[in-house]
Every structure is written in structure tokens, then in C-alpha cells.
PDB file of C-alpha atoms (C1' of nucleotides) in Angstrom:
ATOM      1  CA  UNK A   1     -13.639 -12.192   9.555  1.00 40.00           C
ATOM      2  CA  UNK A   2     -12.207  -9.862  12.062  1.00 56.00           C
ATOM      3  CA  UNK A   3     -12.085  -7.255   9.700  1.00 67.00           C
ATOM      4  CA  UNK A   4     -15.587  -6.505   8.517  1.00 72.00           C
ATOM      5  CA  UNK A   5     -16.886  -6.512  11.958  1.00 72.00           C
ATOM      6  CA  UNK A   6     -13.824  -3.675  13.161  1.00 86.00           C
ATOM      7  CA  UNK A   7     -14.626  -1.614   9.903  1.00 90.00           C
ATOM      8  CA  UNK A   8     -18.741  -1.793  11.560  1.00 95.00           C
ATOM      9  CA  UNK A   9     -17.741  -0.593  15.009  1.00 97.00           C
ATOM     10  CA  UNK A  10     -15.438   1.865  13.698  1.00 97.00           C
ATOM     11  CA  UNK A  11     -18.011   3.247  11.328  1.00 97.00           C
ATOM     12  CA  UNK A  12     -20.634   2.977  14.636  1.00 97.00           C
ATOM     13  CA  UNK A  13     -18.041   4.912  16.877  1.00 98.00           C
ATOM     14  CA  UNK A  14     -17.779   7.655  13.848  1.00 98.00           C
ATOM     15  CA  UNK A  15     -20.938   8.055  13.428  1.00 97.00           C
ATOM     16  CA  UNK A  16     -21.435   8.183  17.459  1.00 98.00           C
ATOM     17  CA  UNK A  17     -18.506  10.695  17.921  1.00 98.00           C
ATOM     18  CA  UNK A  18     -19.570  12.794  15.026  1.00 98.00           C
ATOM     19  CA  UNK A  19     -23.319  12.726  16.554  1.00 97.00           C
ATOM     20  CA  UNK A  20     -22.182  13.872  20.220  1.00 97.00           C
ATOM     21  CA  UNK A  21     -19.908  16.645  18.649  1.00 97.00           C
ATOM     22  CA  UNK A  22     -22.182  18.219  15.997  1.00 97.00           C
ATOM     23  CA  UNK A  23     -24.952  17.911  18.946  1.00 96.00           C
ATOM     24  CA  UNK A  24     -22.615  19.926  20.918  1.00 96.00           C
ATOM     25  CA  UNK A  25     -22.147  22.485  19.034  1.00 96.00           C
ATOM     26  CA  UNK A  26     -18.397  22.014  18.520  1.00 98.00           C
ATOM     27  CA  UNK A  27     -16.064  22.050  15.551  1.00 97.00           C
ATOM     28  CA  UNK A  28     -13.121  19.511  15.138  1.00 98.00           C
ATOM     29  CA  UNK A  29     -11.261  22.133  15.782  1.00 97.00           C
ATOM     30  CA  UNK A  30     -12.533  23.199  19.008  1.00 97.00           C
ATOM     31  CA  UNK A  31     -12.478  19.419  20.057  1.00 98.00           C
ATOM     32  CA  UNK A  32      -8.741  19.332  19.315  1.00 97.00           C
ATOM     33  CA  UNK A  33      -8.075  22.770  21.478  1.00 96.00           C
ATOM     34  CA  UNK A  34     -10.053  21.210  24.306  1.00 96.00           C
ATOM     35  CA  UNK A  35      -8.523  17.465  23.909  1.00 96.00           C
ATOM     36  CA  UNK A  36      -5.731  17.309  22.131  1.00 96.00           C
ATOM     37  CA  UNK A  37      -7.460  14.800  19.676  1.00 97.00           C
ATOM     38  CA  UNK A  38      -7.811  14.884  16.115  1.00 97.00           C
ATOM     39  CA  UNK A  39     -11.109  13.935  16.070  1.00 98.00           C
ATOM     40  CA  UNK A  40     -11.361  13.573  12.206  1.00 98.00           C
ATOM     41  CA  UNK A  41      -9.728  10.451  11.681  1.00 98.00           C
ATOM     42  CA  UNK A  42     -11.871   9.180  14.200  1.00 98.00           C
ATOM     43  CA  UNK A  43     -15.337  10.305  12.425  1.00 98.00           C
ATOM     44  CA  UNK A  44     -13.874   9.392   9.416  1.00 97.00           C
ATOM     45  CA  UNK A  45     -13.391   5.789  10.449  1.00 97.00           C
ATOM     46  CA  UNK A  46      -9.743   5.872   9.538  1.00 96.00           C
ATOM     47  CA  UNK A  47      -8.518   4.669  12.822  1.00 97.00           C
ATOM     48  CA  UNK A  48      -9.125   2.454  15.738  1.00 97.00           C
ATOM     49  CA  UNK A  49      -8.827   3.964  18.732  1.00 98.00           C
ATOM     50  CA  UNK A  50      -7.493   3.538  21.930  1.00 97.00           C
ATOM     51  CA  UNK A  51      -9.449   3.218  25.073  1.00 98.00           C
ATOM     52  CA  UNK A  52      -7.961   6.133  26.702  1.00 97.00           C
ATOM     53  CA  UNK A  53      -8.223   8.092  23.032  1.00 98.00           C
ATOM     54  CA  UNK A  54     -11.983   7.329  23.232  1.00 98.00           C
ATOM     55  CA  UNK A  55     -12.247   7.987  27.425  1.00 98.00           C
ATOM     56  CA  UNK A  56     -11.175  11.630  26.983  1.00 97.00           C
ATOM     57  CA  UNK A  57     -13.395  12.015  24.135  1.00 98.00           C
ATOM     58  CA  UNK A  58     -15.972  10.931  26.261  1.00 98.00           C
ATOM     59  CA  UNK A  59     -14.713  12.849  29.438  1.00 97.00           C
ATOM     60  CA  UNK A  60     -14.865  16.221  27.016  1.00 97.00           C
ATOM     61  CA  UNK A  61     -18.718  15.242  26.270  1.00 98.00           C
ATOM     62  CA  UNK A  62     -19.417  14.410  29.853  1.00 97.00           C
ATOM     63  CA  UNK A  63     -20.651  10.965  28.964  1.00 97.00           C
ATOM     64  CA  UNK A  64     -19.504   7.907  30.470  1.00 97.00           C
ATOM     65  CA  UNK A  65     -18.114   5.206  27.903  1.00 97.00           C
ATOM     66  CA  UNK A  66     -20.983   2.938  28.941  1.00 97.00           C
ATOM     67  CA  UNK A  67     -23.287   5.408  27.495  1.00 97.00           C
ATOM     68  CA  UNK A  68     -21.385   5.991  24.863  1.00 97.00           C
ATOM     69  CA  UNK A  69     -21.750   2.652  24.129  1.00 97.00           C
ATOM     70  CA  UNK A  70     -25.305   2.301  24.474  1.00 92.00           C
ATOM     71  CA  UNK A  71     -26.654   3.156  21.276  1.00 69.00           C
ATOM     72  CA  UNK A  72     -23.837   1.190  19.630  1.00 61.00           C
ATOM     73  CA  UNK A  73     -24.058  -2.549  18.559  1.00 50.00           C
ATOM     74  CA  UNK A  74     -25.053  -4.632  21.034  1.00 43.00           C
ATOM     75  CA  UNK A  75     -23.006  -7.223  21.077  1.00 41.00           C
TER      76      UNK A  75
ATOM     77  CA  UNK B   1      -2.707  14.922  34.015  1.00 40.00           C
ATOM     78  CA  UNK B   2      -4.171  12.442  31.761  1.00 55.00           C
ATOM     79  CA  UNK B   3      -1.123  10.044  32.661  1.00 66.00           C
ATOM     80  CA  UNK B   4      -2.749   9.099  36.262  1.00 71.00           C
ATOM     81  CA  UNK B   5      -6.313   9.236  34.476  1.00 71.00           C
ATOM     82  CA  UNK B   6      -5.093   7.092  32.174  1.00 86.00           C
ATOM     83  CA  UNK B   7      -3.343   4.122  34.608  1.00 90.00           C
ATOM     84  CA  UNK B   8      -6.206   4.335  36.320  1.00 95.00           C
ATOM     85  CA  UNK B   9      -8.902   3.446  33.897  1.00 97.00           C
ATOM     86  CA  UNK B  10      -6.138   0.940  32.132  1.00 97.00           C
ATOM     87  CA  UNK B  11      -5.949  -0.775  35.966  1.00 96.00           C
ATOM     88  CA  UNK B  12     -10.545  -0.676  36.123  1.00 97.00           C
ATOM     89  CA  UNK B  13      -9.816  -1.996  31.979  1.00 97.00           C
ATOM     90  CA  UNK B  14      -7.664  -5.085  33.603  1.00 97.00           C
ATOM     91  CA  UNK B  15      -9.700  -6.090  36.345  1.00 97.00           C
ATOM     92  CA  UNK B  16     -12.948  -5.678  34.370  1.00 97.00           C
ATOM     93  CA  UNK B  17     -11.165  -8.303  32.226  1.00 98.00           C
ATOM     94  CA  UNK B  18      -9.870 -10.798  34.696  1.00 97.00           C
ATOM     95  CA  UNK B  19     -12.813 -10.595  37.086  1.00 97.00           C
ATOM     96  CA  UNK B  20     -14.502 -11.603  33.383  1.00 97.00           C
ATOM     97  CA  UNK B  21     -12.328 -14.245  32.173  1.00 97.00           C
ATOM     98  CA  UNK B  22     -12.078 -15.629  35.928  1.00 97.00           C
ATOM     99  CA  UNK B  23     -15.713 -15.149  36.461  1.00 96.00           C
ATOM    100  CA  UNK B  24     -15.944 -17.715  33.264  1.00 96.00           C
ATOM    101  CA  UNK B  25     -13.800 -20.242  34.155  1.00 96.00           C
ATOM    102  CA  UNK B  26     -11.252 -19.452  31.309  1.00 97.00           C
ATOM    103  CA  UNK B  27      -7.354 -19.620  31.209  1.00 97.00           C
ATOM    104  CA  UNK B  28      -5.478 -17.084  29.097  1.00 98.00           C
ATOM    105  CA  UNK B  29      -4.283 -19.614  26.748  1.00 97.00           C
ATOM    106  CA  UNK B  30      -8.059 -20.734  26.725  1.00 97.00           C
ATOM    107  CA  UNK B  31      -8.507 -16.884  25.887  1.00 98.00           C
ATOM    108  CA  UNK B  32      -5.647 -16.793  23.490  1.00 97.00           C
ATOM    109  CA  UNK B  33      -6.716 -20.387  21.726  1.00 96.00           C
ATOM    110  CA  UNK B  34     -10.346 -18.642  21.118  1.00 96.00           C
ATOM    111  CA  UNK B  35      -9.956 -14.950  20.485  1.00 96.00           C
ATOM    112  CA  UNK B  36      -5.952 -14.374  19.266  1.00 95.00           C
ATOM    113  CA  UNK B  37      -6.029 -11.902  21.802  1.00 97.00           C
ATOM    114  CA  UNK B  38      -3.126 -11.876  24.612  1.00 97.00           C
ATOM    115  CA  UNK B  39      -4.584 -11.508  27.581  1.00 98.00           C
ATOM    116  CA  UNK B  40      -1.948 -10.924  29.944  1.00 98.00           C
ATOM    117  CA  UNK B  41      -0.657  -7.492  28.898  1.00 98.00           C
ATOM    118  CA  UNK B  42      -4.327  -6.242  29.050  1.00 98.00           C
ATOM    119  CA  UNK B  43      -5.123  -7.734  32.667  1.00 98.00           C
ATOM    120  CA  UNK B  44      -1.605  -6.610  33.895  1.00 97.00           C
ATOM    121  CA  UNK B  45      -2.446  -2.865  32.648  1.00 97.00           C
ATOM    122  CA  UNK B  46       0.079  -2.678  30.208  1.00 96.00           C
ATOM    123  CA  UNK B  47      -1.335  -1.762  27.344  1.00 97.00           C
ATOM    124  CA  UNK B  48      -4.085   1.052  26.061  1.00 97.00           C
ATOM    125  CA  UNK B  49      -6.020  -1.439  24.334  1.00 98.00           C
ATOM    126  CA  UNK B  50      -7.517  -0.300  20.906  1.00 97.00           C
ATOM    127  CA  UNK B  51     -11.866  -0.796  21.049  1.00 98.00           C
ATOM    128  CA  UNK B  52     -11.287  -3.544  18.734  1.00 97.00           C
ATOM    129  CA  UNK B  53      -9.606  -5.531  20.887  1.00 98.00           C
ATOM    130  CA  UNK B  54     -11.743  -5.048  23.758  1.00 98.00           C
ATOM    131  CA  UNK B  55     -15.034  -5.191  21.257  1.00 97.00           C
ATOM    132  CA  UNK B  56     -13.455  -8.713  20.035  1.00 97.00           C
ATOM    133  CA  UNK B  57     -13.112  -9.845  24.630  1.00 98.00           C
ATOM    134  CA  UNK B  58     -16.306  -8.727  24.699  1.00 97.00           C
ATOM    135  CA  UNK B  59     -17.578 -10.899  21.852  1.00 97.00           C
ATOM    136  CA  UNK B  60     -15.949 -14.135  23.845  1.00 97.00           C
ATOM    137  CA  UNK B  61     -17.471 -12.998  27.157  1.00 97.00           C
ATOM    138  CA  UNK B  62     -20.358 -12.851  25.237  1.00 97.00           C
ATOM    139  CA  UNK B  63     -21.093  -9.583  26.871  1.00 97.00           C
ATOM    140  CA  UNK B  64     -21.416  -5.621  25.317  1.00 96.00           C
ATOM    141  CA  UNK B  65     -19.376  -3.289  25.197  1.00 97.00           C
ATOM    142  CA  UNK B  66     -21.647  -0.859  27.068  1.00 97.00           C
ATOM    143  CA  UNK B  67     -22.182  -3.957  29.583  1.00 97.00           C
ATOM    144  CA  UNK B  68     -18.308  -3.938  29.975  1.00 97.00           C
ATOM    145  CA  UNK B  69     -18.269  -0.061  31.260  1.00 97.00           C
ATOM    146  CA  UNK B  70     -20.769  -0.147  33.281  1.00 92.00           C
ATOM    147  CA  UNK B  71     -18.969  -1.001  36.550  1.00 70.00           C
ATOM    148  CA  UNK B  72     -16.077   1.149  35.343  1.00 60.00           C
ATOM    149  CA  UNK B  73     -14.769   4.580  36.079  1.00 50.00           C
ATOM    150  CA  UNK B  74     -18.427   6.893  36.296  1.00 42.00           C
ATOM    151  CA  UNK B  75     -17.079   9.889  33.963  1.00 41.00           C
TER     152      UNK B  75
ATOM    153  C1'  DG C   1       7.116 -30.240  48.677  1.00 66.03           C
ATOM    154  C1'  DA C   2       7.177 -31.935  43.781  1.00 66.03           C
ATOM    155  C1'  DA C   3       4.871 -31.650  39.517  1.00 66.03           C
ATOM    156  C1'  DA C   4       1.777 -29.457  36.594  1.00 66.03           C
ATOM    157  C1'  DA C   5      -0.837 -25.726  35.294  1.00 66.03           C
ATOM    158  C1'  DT C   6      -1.339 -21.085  34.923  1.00 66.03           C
ATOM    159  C1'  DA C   7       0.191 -16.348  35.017  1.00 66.03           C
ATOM    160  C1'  DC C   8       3.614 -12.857  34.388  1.00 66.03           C
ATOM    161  C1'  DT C   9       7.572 -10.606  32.140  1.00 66.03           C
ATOM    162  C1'  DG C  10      10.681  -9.307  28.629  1.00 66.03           C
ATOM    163  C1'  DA C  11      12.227  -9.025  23.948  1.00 66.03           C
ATOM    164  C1'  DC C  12      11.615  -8.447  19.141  1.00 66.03           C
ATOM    165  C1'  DA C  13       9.319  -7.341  14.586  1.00 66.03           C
ATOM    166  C1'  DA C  14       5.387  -5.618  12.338  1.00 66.03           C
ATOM    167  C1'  DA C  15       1.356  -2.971  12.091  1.00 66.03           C
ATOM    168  C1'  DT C  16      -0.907   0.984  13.341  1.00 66.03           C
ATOM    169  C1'  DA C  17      -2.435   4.918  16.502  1.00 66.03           C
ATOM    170  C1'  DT C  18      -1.121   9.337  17.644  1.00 66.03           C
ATOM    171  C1'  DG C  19       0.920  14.061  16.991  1.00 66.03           C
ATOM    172  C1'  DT C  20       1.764  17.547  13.761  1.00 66.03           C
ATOM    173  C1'  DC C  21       1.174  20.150   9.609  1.00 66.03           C
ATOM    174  C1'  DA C  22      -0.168  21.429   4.968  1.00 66.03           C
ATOM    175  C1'  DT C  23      -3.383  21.042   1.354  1.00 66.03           C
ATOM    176  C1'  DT C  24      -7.737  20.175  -0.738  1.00 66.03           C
ATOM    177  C1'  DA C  25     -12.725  19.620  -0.515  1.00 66.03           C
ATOM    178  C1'  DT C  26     -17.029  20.651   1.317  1.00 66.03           C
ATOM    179  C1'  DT C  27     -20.391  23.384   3.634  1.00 66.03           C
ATOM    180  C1'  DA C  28     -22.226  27.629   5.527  1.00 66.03           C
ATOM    181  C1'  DT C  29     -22.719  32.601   5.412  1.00 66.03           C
ATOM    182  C1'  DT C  30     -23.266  36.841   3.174  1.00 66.03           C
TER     183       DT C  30
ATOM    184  C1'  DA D   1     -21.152  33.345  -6.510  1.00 66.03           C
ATOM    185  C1'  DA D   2     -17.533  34.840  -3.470  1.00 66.03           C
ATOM    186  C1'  DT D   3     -15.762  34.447   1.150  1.00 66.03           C
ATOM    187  C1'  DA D   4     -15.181  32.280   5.267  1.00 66.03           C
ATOM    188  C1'  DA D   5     -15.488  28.425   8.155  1.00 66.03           C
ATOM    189  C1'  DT D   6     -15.260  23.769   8.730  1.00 66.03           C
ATOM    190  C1'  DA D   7     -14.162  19.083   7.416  1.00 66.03           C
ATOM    191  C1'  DA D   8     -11.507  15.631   5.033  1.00 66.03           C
ATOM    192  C1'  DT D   9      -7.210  13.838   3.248  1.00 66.03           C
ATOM    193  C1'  DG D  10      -2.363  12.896   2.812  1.00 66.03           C
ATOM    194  C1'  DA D  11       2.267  12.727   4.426  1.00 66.03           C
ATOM    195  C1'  DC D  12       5.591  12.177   7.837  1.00 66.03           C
ATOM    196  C1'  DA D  13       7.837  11.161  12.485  1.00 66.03           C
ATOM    197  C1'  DT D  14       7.198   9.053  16.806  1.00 66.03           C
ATOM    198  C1'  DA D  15       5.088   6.232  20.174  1.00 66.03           C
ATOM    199  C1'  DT D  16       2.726   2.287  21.183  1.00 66.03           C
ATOM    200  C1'  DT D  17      -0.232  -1.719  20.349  1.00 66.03           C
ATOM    201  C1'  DT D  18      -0.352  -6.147  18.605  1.00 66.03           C
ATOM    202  C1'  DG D  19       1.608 -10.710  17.299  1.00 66.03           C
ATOM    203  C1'  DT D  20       4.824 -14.097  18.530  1.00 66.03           C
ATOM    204  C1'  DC D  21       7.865 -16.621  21.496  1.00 66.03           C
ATOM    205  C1'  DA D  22      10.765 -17.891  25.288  1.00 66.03           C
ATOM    206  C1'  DG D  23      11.724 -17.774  29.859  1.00 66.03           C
ATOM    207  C1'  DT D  24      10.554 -17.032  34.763  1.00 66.03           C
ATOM    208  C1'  DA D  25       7.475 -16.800  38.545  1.00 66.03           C
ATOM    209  C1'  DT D  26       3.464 -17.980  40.876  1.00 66.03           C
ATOM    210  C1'  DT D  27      -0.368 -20.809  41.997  1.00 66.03           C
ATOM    211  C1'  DT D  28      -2.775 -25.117  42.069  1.00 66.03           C
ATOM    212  C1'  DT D  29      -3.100 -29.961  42.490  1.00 66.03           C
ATOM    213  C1'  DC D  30      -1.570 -34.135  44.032  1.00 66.03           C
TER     214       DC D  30
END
DNA sequence: GAAAATACTGACAAATATGTCATTATTATT
DNA sequence: AATAATAATGACATATTTGTCAGTATTTTC
């Protein structure tokens, strides 16, 4: 069901987040100072974020969410 | 502050979504019937929809998520 | 312009994301 | 291996999304 395929694209935007901030060079930390946004849960797949949640992560990388999306599952 | 950002991409989020559901020919109880998802508070710009939920209207529209973003909101 | 279909709004409960903090575990540095 | 830095986890309060339904408004069809 439902479920498996959330628990995929939660792992996918972990593993995506996790990639963009350790590519960075910044610490959870110094994501939360900058955003507000406890990034951990996030790359730990505990959580399913919120559009806007994700849109300032992606604001703070200076990606668009369509290209944060790009590398993700396709469909 | 992230308040405006934030009704702003929630307003790009709702007519991504109706120009998509309209675009296919669907009703939101057609929506509803196929995906569980209420369609309404999303195209109305209610809500901060979680990427689940958008990752499960993209499913239906049969389109990505990346695919969905594109026309949206550059940064 | 009446009837039918569709969309919007509001309310409520339940589930869960977010905000905050403290603690533990892991990793990096020396 | 000890220390320091970073990451992960757990708990809690609060805010908000989601699920569900009923009612109202708007739009479409005849």
C-alpha cells in the first residue's frame, strides 16, 4: 500500500537532503541556525514533510524543488 | 517573512493542481474516489500539503514530482 | 431559470509535523 | 584513546494536516 511507497520517498528525500547538506559543507546544526529546521528528522526519515518545510530547505541550498526532485523517483 | 513565501508557493501548489486535475478531465470526487486525497483544501490553498500527499496527486496525474515543480516558483 | 453536478466552506476528531530541549551515540580530530 | 564535534534519538507541547461529513455556494446543463 500507501505506506511502503511513503517510507521509499521519505528514505529518497533523506538521502537527497543529507546529500545536498554534507555536499555543502554544513552541519545540522548550521542548517537549523540558517532555517529554523531540524533537519535530522528529515535525513533520518522520521517525518514527512511539508511542502513549505522542504521549499526552505531547498531555498537555503539554492535549488529549486524541481531539481530537487530530479534525481528522486520518477514517478 | 516566510508567511508571504509560504501563501505564495501554497497558491502556485493549488493551481499546479487544478490546472492538473482540470487539464484531465477529473472532478474532485473523481479525485477523492481514486486517490483518498481531498482535493479541495489543496486547490483552495489551505493547506501545506505533506510530499506524500502531493507524491500520491502526482501518481494519479500520472506525472513526477520534479514534472510537478517545474512551472512553479524558480527558487 | 430549474435541476443537477461540481466546488467550496466549516466543523470535528485523529494522526502527525513542527518547535524545543536534553541525552545518547557516532564520527572526526588530535 | 581521549576530546571535541556532529548526528541521532526520545520526549513533550503546540500547530496543523489529514480524514470524514454536512451544508452552502457556484457552475453547468437542460
Amino acid at each position: 500500500m500507501g505506506q511502503v511507497r511513503d517510507e521509499q520517498l521519505l528514505k529518497d528525500i533523506a538521502l537527497r537532503v543529507k546529500a545536498l547538506r554534507e555536499g555543502s559543507g554544513f552541519s545540522q546544526e548550521e542548517v537549523y541556525n540558517a532555517t529554523e529546521i531540524h533537519v535530522a528528522r528529515i535525513e533520518t526519515a522520521k517525518v514527512n514533510v511539508t511542502i513549505s518545510t522542504l521549499a526552505k530547505l531547498c531555498d537555503f541550498f539554492e535549488i529549486s524543488l524541481a531539481e530537487f526532485f530530479k534525481p528522486i523517483h520518477k514517478s
